[in-house]
Coordinates of C-alpha atoms in Angstrom, one line a residue:
X1 CA -24.6 -0.2 5.3
X2 CA -23.3 -0.5 8.9
X3 CA -22.0 -4.0 8.3
X4 CA -20.2 -2.8 5.1
X5 CA -18.6 0.0 7.1
X6 CA -17.4 -2.4 9.8
X7 CA -16.0 -4.8 7.2
X8 CA -14.1 -2.0 5.5
X9 CA -12.6 -0.9 8.8
X10 CA -11.7 -4.4 9.8
X11 CA -9.8 -5.0 6.5
X12 CA -8.1 -1.7 6.8
X13 CA -7.0 -2.1 10.4
X14 CA -5.9 -5.6 9.7
X15 CA -3.8 -4.4 6.8
X16 CA -2.3 -1.7 9.1
X17 CA -1.4 -4.2 11.8
X18 CA 0.2 -6.5 9.2
X19 CA 2.2 -3.6 7.8
X20 CA 3.5 -2.7 11.3
X21 CA 4.5 -6.3 11.9
X22 CA 6.2 -6.4 8.5
X23 CA 8.1 -3.2 9.3
X24 CA 9.4 -4.7 12.5
X25 CA 10.4 -7.9 10.8
X26 CA 12.3 -6.0 8.0
X27 CA 14.1 -3.8 10.5
X28 CA 15.0 -6.9 12.5
X29 CA 16.3 -8.8 9.5
X30 CA 18.4 -5.9 8.3
X31 CA 19.8 -5.4 11.9
X32 CA 20.8 -9.1 11.9
X33 CA 22.3 -8.8 8.4
X34 CA 24.3 -5.7 9.5
X35 CA 25.6 -7.6 12.5
X36 CA 26.6 -10.6 10.4
X37 CA 28.5 -8.4 7.9
X38 CA 30.3 -6.5 10.7
X39 CA 31.3 -9.6 12.7
X40 CA 32.4 -11.6 9.7
X41 CA 34.3 -8.7 8.3
X42 CA 32.6 -9.3 4.9
X43 CA 33.3 -7.1 2.0
X44 CA 31.7 -6.6 -1.4
X45 CA 33.9 -5.1 -4.1
X46 CA 36.2 -3.6 -1.6
X47 CA 33.6 -1.8 0.5
X48 CA 34.3 -1.5 4.2
X49 CA 32.3 -3.9 6.3
X50 CA 31.3 -1.2 8.7
X51 CA 29.9 0.9 5.8
X52 CA 27.9 -2.1 4.6
X53 CA 26.5 -2.8 8.1
X54 CA 25.5 0.8 8.5
X55 CA 23.9 0.8 5.1
X56 CA 21.9 -2.3 6.0
X57 CA 20.7 -0.7 9.2
X58 CA 19.8 2.6 7.6
X59 CA 18.0 0.9 4.7
X60 CA 16.1 -1.4 7.0
X61 CA 15.1 1.5 9.2
X62 CA 14.0 3.7 6.4
X63 CA 11.9 0.9 4.8
X64 CA 10.4 0.1 8.2
X65 CA 9.5 3.7 8.7
X66 CA 7.9 3.8 5.3
X67 CA 5.8 0.8 6.1
X68 CA 4.8 2.4 9.5
X69 CA 3.8 5.6 7.6
X70 CA 1.6 3.5 5.3
X71 CA 0.0 1.8 8.3
X72 CA -0.7 5.2 10.0
X73 CA -2.3 6.5 6.7
X74 CA -4.5 3.4 6.6
X75 CA -5.6 3.8 10.2
X76 CA -6.4 7.4 9.5
X77 CA -8.4 6.5 6.5
X78 CA -10.3 3.8 8.5
X79 CA -11.0 6.2 11.4
X80 CA -12.4 8.9 9.1
X81 CA -14.1 6.4 6.9
X82 CA -12.9 8.3 3.8
X83 CA -9.8 8.6 1.7
X84 CA -7.6 11.4 3.0
X85 CA -6.0 13.0 0.0
X86 CA -4.0 12.6 -3.2
X87 CA -0.6 12.3 -1.5
X88 CA -1.9 9.5 0.8
X89 CA -3.3 7.6 -2.2
X90 CA 0.1 8.0 -4.0
X91 CA 2.0 6.7 -1.0
X92 CA -0.3 3.7 -0.6
X93 CA -0.1 3.0 -4.3
X94 CA 3.7 3.1 -4.1
X95 CA 3.6 0.7 -1.2
X96 CA 1.4 -1.7 -3.1
X97 CA 3.7 -1.6 -6.1
X98 CA 6.7 -2.2 -3.9
X99 CA 4.9 -5.2 -2.4
X100 CA 4.2 -6.6 -5.9
X101 CA 7.8 -6.2 -7.0
X102 CA 9.2 -7.6 -3.8
X103 CA 6.7 -10.5 -3.9
X104 CA 7.9 -11.4 -7.4
X105 CA 11.6 -11.3 -6.3
X106 CA 10.9 -13.2 -3.0
X107 CA 9.6 -16.3 -4.8
X108 CA 13.0 -17.3 -6.0
X109 CA 14.9 -16.1 -3.0
X110 CA 12.8 -17.2 -0.1
X111 CA 9.9 -19.3 -1.4
X112 CA 6.2 -19.5 -2.1
X113 CA 5.3 -19.0 1.6
X114 CA 6.8 -15.6 1.7
X115 CA 5.2 -14.8 -1.7
X116 CA 1.8 -15.7 -0.4
X117 CA 2.2 -13.5 2.7
X118 CA 3.3 -10.5 0.5
X119 CA 0.4 -11.0 -1.8
X120 CA -2.1 -11.1 1.1
X121 CA -0.6 -7.8 2.2
X122 CA -0.9 -6.5 -1.3
X123 CA -4.5 -7.6 -1.4
X124 CA -5.2 -5.6 1.8
X125 CA -3.5 -2.5 0.4
X126 CA -5.4 -2.7 -2.9
X127 CA -8.7 -3.5 -1.1
X128 CA -8.2 -0.5 1.2
X129 CA -7.5 1.7 -1.8
X130 CA -10.6 0.4 -3.7
X131 CA -13.0 0.4 -0.7
X132 CA -12.2 4.0 0.1
X133 CA -12.0 5.3 -3.5
X134 CA -13.4 8.9 -3.4
X135 CA -15.0 8.6 -6.9
X136 CA -17.1 5.7 -5.8
X137 CA -18.1 7.2 -2.5
X138 CA -19.3 10.4 -4.0
X139 CA -21.3 8.6 -6.6
X140 CA -23.1 6.6 -3.9
X141 CA -24.3 9.7 -2.1
X142 CA -25.6 11.7 -5.0
X143 CA -28.0 10.7 -7.7
X144 CA -26.3 10.2 -11.0
X145 CA -26.9 12.6 -13.9
X146 CA -27.0 11.4 -17.5
X147 CA -23.9 12.0 -19.5
X148 CA -23.8 14.9 -21.9
X149 CA -23.4 12.8 -25.0
X150 CA -26.2 10.5 -23.9
X151 CA -28.6 13.3 -23.4
X152 CA -27.8 15.0 -26.7
X153 CA -28.4 12.0 -28.9
X154 CA -31.1 10.3 -26.9
X155 CA -28.9 7.6 -25.3
X156 CA -28.3 5.9 -28.6
X157 CA -24.6 5.4 -28.1
X158 CA -23.5 6.9 -31.4
X159 CA -22.1 10.4 -32.0
X160 CA -24.4 13.2 -33.0
X161 CA -24.5 14.1 -36.7
X162 CA -21.9 16.6 -37.9
X163 CA -23.0 20.2 -38.1
X164 CA -23.2 21.6 -41.7
X165 CA -22.3 25.1 -42.5

C-alpha cells in the first residue's frame, strides 16, 4: 500500500514537472514567433504585424498559464492523495484531450519525436486521472454490497419475471 502510494505520487509529480517545462517551452516558442513576425514585418491576409505578434504572445502566455494551472492541480492531488473535485477533473480531462489533438497535429508538422513526447505527457495525465479516480478509491475502502438486481433474482444474471396483475 505504501509503495503504491509513492508510485502514484511520483508519476503525478513527474507529470506536473513535465507540464511546467512544456508551459515554459510553449511560452518561449510563441515569444520567438512573435519577435520573428514583428521584425520581418510579416502579414497574413492584411493583418498588422504588431497585432499578430501580440496575438502570438498572448496565446502562448494563456496556454502556458493553462498548463501551469494543470500542474498545480496535479501537485495538489498528489499532496492530498485524492482527487480534488469535479472541476479539477474536467480541467485535467480537457488538458489530456488537448494533448491528444496537438499530438496528432504535431506528427506532420514537427515529427515523431515531438509526438512521442506529447503522448508520454498524455499518458501521465491519464494515469493521474485513473490512479486518483474517486469511484475506485471509495470502493477499496468499503466492502462491496451486492447489486439490487443480483440480490432479487439470486445472482442469475437474468431479469426477474414480470409481475402479473
